[in-house]
Amino acid sequence: METQKIPLITIKSLKPGPTVLLTAGIHGDEVGGTMIIQEIFKILKGHLLRGNIYAFPLLNPVGFENVSRYLSQDHQEDLNRLFPGKKGGTTAEKTADEIFKMIMGKKPDLVLDIHNDWRESIPHNLIDYQVKIAKNQAHEKAKEISQQTGLITVLDSKDIEGTLSYNLVKQGIPALVMEFGEPQIKTGKNIKVGVKAIINLLRKLKMVKPTGKIFIHPTTVVLSGKILKYADQSSSTNGLVRFCARPGQMVKKGETVAAIYDVSGAFQEKIKAPAQGIILGYTDSPLVSPKTIVVSFGLEKF
Ligand SMILES: [Zn+2]
């Protein structure tokens, strides 16, 4: 993939200030973020009070053209597992290396990487679990930034070392993943939420004029700004899944959230909440197989 084909949109203010960088479409079929960026730029045109905003609205044009999460159709390479990339590596590793350098070259003060989760997932910010640098300030700063968006903050449960956000934080740049549902965009509800959350943050950074109310997502109110921990539960069998709780619902430890049945309707297993928390989302597919992630949670107590 030629990185020259990756579009970049820029707005610069005459006044100095923070450099905010937005990225979307790293998974080529998750285009909600692309639309959020388009809307943000419509709002900001001529209204940026200070600093610069850069946006890469589509980091994986090949995946986009193939309506695929992956970088290449044949090898199912996930671009967001290949950072910081490798100069002399495979084509995919070289692409990751070029993209990472392109982003670092803009010297961002913070990076928001926008994704789409399952259709009914609730909007949330995901922070990398632990960046292997002692007392990494960028990691702490990412948590702070996340809380300024008005969305809930979820700390990942393990290190995924190849993600863009993980590698940026490792380099000292606060970065977070913003996860929205509705990848196919039917109602545009999450596009509106995404725009509000990012404008909220830009307002806190004094980059836009404060107008209207500060946005706080209803789930953030329920959880009173607590930082949650990500967890998911998989099935151990093949079957059809029926849910007994919805994304956004609070659950107690051990509460049954889904049940799996075989094709004749015989009960196979229950999927339970591992601890007290909120349901972030559930699989779009009614059919599950062993190791399929069925439900994801943001846990309050862990
Ligand atoms: Zn994604």
PDB file of N, CA and C in Angstrom, residues 204-255:
ATOM      1  N   LYS A 204     -12.274  21.879  26.298  1.00  0.00           N
ATOM      2  CA  LYS A 204     -11.449  21.856  27.521  1.00  0.00           C
ATOM      3  C   LYS A 204     -10.027  22.331  27.221  1.00  0.00           C
ATOM      4  N   LEU A 205      -9.566  22.071  26.004  1.00  0.00           N
ATOM      5  CA  LEU A 205      -8.214  22.488  25.602  1.00  0.00           C
ATOM      6  C   LEU A 205      -8.193  23.939  25.103  1.00  0.00           C
ATOM      7  N   LYS A 206      -9.347  24.596  25.205  1.00  0.00           N
ATOM      8  CA  LYS A 206      -9.513  25.994  24.756  1.00  0.00           C
ATOM      9  C   LYS A 206      -9.190  26.161  23.270  1.00  0.00           C
ATOM     10  N   MET A 207      -9.524  25.155  22.498  1.00  0.00           N
ATOM     11  CA  MET A 207      -9.282  25.227  21.050  1.00  0.00           C
ATOM     12  C   MET A 207     -10.547  25.624  20.296  1.00  0.00           C
ATOM     13  N   VAL A 208     -11.702  25.480  20.948  1.00  0.00           N
ATOM     14  CA  VAL A 208     -12.963  25.958  20.362  1.00  0.00           C
ATOM     15  C   VAL A 208     -13.729  26.763  21.408  1.00  0.00           C
ATOM     16  N   LYS A 209     -14.603  27.634  20.904  1.00  0.00           N
ATOM     17  CA  LYS A 209     -15.394  28.486  21.790  1.00  0.00           C
ATOM     18  C   LYS A 209     -16.426  27.631  22.523  1.00  0.00           C
ATOM     19  N   PRO A 210     -16.556  27.820  23.845  1.00  0.00           N
ATOM     20  CA  PRO A 210     -17.568  27.031  24.547  1.00  0.00           C
ATOM     21  C   PRO A 210     -18.983  27.492  24.197  1.00  0.00           C
ATOM     22  N   THR A 211     -19.725  26.626  23.536  1.00  0.00           N
ATOM     23  CA  THR A 211     -21.131  26.938  23.258  1.00  0.00           C
ATOM     24  C   THR A 211     -21.965  25.735  23.676  1.00  0.00           C
ATOM     25  N   GLY A 212     -23.122  26.001  24.213  1.00  0.00           N
ATOM     26  CA  GLY A 212     -24.021  24.912  24.617  1.00  0.00           C
ATOM     27  C   GLY A 212     -23.505  24.178  25.841  1.00  0.00           C
ATOM     28  N   LYS A 213     -24.225  23.116  26.177  1.00  0.00           N
ATOM     29  CA  LYS A 213     -23.892  22.348  27.377  1.00  0.00           C
ATOM     30  C   LYS A 213     -22.695  21.435  27.148  1.00  0.00           C
ATOM     31  N   ILE A 214     -21.968  21.160  28.234  1.00  0.00           N
ATOM     32  CA  ILE A 214     -20.888  20.172  28.154  1.00  0.00           C
ATOM     33  C   ILE A 214     -21.547  18.803  28.017  1.00  0.00           C
ATOM     34  N   PHE A 215     -21.003  17.981  27.132  1.00  0.00           N
ATOM     35  CA  PHE A 215     -21.602  16.670  26.881  1.00  0.00           C
ATOM     36  C   PHE A 215     -21.128  15.631  27.901  1.00  0.00           C
ATOM     37  N   ILE A 216     -22.075  14.950  28.518  1.00  0.00           N
ATOM     38  CA  ILE A 216     -21.731  13.809  29.379  1.00  0.00           C
ATOM     39  C   ILE A 216     -22.637  12.654  28.970  1.00  0.00           C
ATOM     40  N   HIS A 217     -22.039  11.557  28.560  1.00  0.00           N
ATOM     41  CA  HIS A 217     -22.838  10.401  28.151  1.00  0.00           C
ATOM     42  C   HIS A 217     -23.558   9.832  29.379  1.00  0.00           C
ATOM     43  N   PRO A 218     -24.814   9.394  29.221  1.00  0.00           N
ATOM     44  CA  PRO A 218     -25.569   8.880  30.378  1.00  0.00           C
ATOM     45  C   PRO A 218     -24.838   7.781  31.169  1.00  0.00           C
ATOM     46  N   THR A 219     -24.072   6.934  30.483  1.00  0.00           N
ATOM     47  CA  THR A 219     -23.366   5.857  31.198  1.00  0.00           C
ATOM     48  C   THR A 219     -22.271   6.424  32.107  1.00  0.00           C
ATOM     49  N   THR A 220     -21.693   7.557  31.703  1.00  0.00           N
ATOM     50  CA  THR A 220     -20.644   8.193  32.517  1.00  0.00           C
ATOM     51  C   THR A 220     -21.254   8.704  33.818  1.00  0.00           C
ATOM     52  N   VAL A 221     -22.500   9.187  33.722  1.00  0.00           N
ATOM     53  CA  VAL A 221     -23.189   9.674  34.919  1.00  0.00           C
ATOM     54  C   VAL A 221     -23.430   8.495  35.864  1.00  0.00           C
ATOM     55  N   VAL A 222     -23.942   7.390  35.310  1.00  0.00           N
ATOM     56  CA  VAL A 222     -24.241   6.199  36.117  1.00  0.00           C
ATOM     57  C   VAL A 222     -22.975   5.707  36.828  1.00  0.00           C
ATOM     58  N   LEU A 223     -21.860   5.731  36.116  1.00  0.00           N
ATOM     59  CA  LEU A 223     -20.617   5.175  36.676  1.00  0.00           C
ATOM     60  C   LEU A 223     -19.756   6.231  37.359  1.00  0.00           C
ATOM     61  N   SER A 224     -20.294   7.413  37.503  1.00  0.00           N
ATOM     62  CA  SER A 224     -19.650   8.583  38.120  1.00  0.00           C
ATOM     63  C   SER A 224     -18.144   8.693  37.817  1.00  0.00           C
ATOM     64  N   GLY A 225     -17.832   8.583  36.539  1.00  0.00           N
ATOM     65  CA  GLY A 225     -16.472   8.861  36.074  1.00  0.00           C
ATOM     66  C   GLY A 225     -15.403   7.846  36.455  1.00  0.00           C
ATOM     67  N   LYS A 226     -15.818   6.709  37.012  1.00  0.00           N
ATOM     68  CA  LYS A 226     -14.848   5.681  37.416  1.00  0.00           C
ATOM     69  C   LYS A 226     -14.102   5.101  36.209  1.00  0.00           C
ATOM     70  N   ILE A 227     -12.848   4.713  36.404  1.00  0.00           N
ATOM     71  CA  ILE A 227     -12.134   4.019  35.330  1.00  0.00           C
ATOM     72  C   ILE A 227     -12.431   2.525  35.465  1.00  0.00           C
ATOM     73  N   LEU A 228     -12.923   1.947  34.360  1.00  0.00           N
ATOM     74  CA  LEU A 228     -13.340   0.545  34.383  1.00  0.00           C
ATOM     75  C   LEU A 228     -12.249  -0.332  33.788  1.00  0.00           C
ATOM     76  N   LYS A 229     -12.399  -1.630  33.990  1.00  0.00           N
ATOM     77  CA  LYS A 229     -11.436  -2.545  33.383  1.00  0.00           C
ATOM     78  C   LYS A 229     -12.152  -3.451  32.386  1.00  0.00           C
ATOM     79  N   TYR A 230     -11.547  -3.600  31.209  1.00  0.00           N
ATOM     80  CA  TYR A 230     -12.145  -4.410  30.152  1.00  0.00           C
ATOM     81  C   TYR A 230     -12.099  -5.898  30.501  1.00  0.00           C
ATOM     82  N   ALA A 231     -13.166  -6.606  30.152  1.00  0.00           N
ATOM     83  CA  ALA A 231     -13.175  -8.072  30.259  1.00  0.00           C
ATOM     84  C   ALA A 231     -14.131  -8.583  29.198  1.00  0.00           C
ATOM     85  N   ASP A 232     -13.906  -9.789  28.725  1.00  0.00           N
ATOM     86  CA  ASP A 232     -14.905 -10.377  27.836  1.00  0.00           C
ATOM     87  C   ASP A 232     -15.088 -11.843  28.174  1.00  0.00           C
ATOM     88  N   GLN A 233     -16.219 -12.379  27.746  1.00  0.00           N
ATOM     89  CA  GLN A 233     -16.518 -13.779  27.993  1.00  0.00           C
ATOM     90  C   GLN A 233     -16.780 -14.451  26.653  1.00  0.00           C
ATOM     91  N   SER A 234     -16.176 -15.633  26.481  1.00  0.00           N
ATOM     92  CA  SER A 234     -16.320 -16.377  25.230  1.00  0.00           C
ATOM     93  C   SER A 234     -17.186 -17.601  25.456  1.00  0.00           C
ATOM     94  N   SER A 235     -17.633 -18.183  24.352  1.00  0.00           N
ATOM     95  CA  SER A 235     -18.381 -19.438  24.468  1.00  0.00           C
ATOM     96  C   SER A 235     -17.377 -20.586  24.408  1.00  0.00           C
ATOM     97  N   SER A 236     -17.783 -21.746  24.907  1.00  0.00           N
ATOM     98  CA  SER A 236     -16.882 -22.892  24.821  1.00  0.00           C
ATOM     99  C   SER A 236     -17.473 -23.940  23.877  1.00  0.00           C
ATOM    100  N   THR A 237     -18.588 -23.572  23.252  1.00  0.00           N
ATOM    101  CA  THR A 237     -19.283 -24.544  22.413  1.00  0.00           C
ATOM    102  C   THR A 237     -19.868 -23.871  21.170  1.00  0.00           C
ATOM    103  N   ASN A 238     -20.323 -24.675  20.218  1.00  0.00           N
ATOM    104  CA  ASN A 238     -21.060 -24.150  19.064  1.00  0.00           C
ATOM    105  C   ASN A 238     -22.515 -23.997  19.460  1.00  0.00           C
ATOM    106  N   GLY A 239     -23.156 -22.983  18.948  1.00  0.00           N
ATOM    107  CA  GLY A 239     -24.579 -22.871  19.248  1.00  0.00           C
ATOM    108  C   GLY A 239     -25.161 -21.533  18.868  1.00  0.00           C
ATOM    109  N   LEU A 240     -26.406 -21.354  19.276  1.00  0.00           N
ATOM    110  CA  LEU A 240     -27.123 -20.108  19.012  1.00  0.00           C
ATOM    111  C   LEU A 240     -27.215 -19.352  20.326  1.00  0.00           C
ATOM    112  N   VAL A 241     -26.955 -18.060  20.254  1.00  0.00           N
ATOM    113  CA  VAL A 241     -26.912 -17.295  21.498  1.00  0.00           C
ATOM    114  C   VAL A 241     -28.184 -16.467  21.678  1.00  0.00           C
ATOM    115  N   ARG A 242     -28.668 -16.458  22.921  1.00  0.00           N
ATOM    116  CA  ARG A 242     -29.786 -15.577  23.285  1.00  0.00           C
ATOM    117  C   ARG A 242     -29.309 -14.705  24.432  1.00  0.00           C
ATOM    118  N   PHE A 243     -29.530 -13.402  24.285  1.00  0.00           N
ATOM    119  CA  PHE A 243     -29.055 -12.473  25.316  1.00  0.00           C
ATOM    120  C   PHE A 243     -30.156 -12.177  26.323  1.00  0.00           C
ATOM    121  N   CYS A 244     -29.775 -12.061  27.593  1.00  0.00           N
ATOM    122  CA  CYS A 244     -30.777 -11.667  28.584  1.00  0.00           C
ATOM    123  C   CYS A 244     -30.422 -10.319  29.213  1.00  0.00           C
ATOM    124  N   ALA A 245     -29.446  -9.638  28.653  1.00  0.00           N
ATOM    125  CA  ALA A 245     -29.116  -8.280  29.100  1.00  0.00           C
ATOM    126  C   ALA A 245     -28.602  -7.521  27.886  1.00  0.00           C
ATOM    127  N   ARG A 246     -28.667  -6.194  27.960  1.00  0.00           N
ATOM    128  CA  ARG A 246     -28.315  -5.372  26.800  1.00  0.00           C
ATOM    129  C   ARG A 246     -27.069  -4.517  27.064  1.00  0.00           C
ATOM    130  N   PRO A 247     -26.373  -4.111  26.002  1.00  0.00           N
ATOM    131  CA  PRO A 247     -25.269  -3.168  26.194  1.00  0.00           C
ATOM    132  C   PRO A 247     -25.754  -1.903  26.915  1.00  0.00           C
ATOM    133  N   GLY A 248     -24.950  -1.439  27.853  1.00  0.00           N
ATOM    134  CA  GLY A 248     -25.328  -0.259  28.640  1.00  0.00           C
ATOM    135  C   GLY A 248     -25.962  -0.644  29.967  1.00  0.00           C
ATOM    136  N   GLN A 249     -26.324  -1.926  30.105  1.00  0.00           N
ATOM    137  CA  GLN A 249     -26.971  -2.385  31.346  1.00  0.00           C
ATOM    138  C   GLN A 249     -25.919  -2.705  32.410  1.00  0.00           C
ATOM    139  N   MET A 250     -26.219  -2.334  33.659  1.00  0.00           N
ATOM    140  CA  MET A 250     -25.320  -2.654  34.767  1.00  0.00           C
ATOM    141  C   MET A 250     -25.581  -4.098  35.195  1.00  0.00           C
ATOM    142  N   VAL A 251     -24.517  -4.820  35.506  1.00  0.00           N
ATOM    143  CA  VAL A 251     -24.674  -6.219  35.922  1.00  0.00           C
ATOM    144  C   VAL A 251     -23.881  -6.496  37.200  1.00  0.00           C
ATOM    145  N   LYS A 252     -24.352  -7.517  37.909  1.00  0.00           N
ATOM    146  CA  LYS A 252     -23.658  -7.924  39.139  1.00  0.00           C
ATOM    147  C   LYS A 252     -22.757  -9.117  38.832  1.00  0.00           C
ATOM    148  N   LYS A 253     -21.821  -9.373  39.717  1.00  0.00           N
ATOM    149  CA  LYS A 253     -20.928 -10.522  39.549  1.00  0.00           C
ATOM    150  C   LYS A 253     -21.747 -11.814  39.467  1.00  0.00           C
ATOM    151  N   GLY A 254     -21.475 -12.623  38.460  1.00  0.00           N
ATOM    152  CA  GLY A 254     -22.149 -13.916  38.327  1.00  0.00           C
ATOM    153  C   GLY A 254     -23.500 -13.847  37.637  1.00  0.00           C
ATOM    154  N   GLU A 255     -23.948 -12.638  37.294  1.00  0.00           N
ATOM    155  CA  GLU A 255     -25.254 -12.503  36.636  1.00  0.00           C
ATOM    156  C   GLU A 255     -25.202 -13.089  35.219  1.00  0.00           C
TER     157      GLU A 255
END
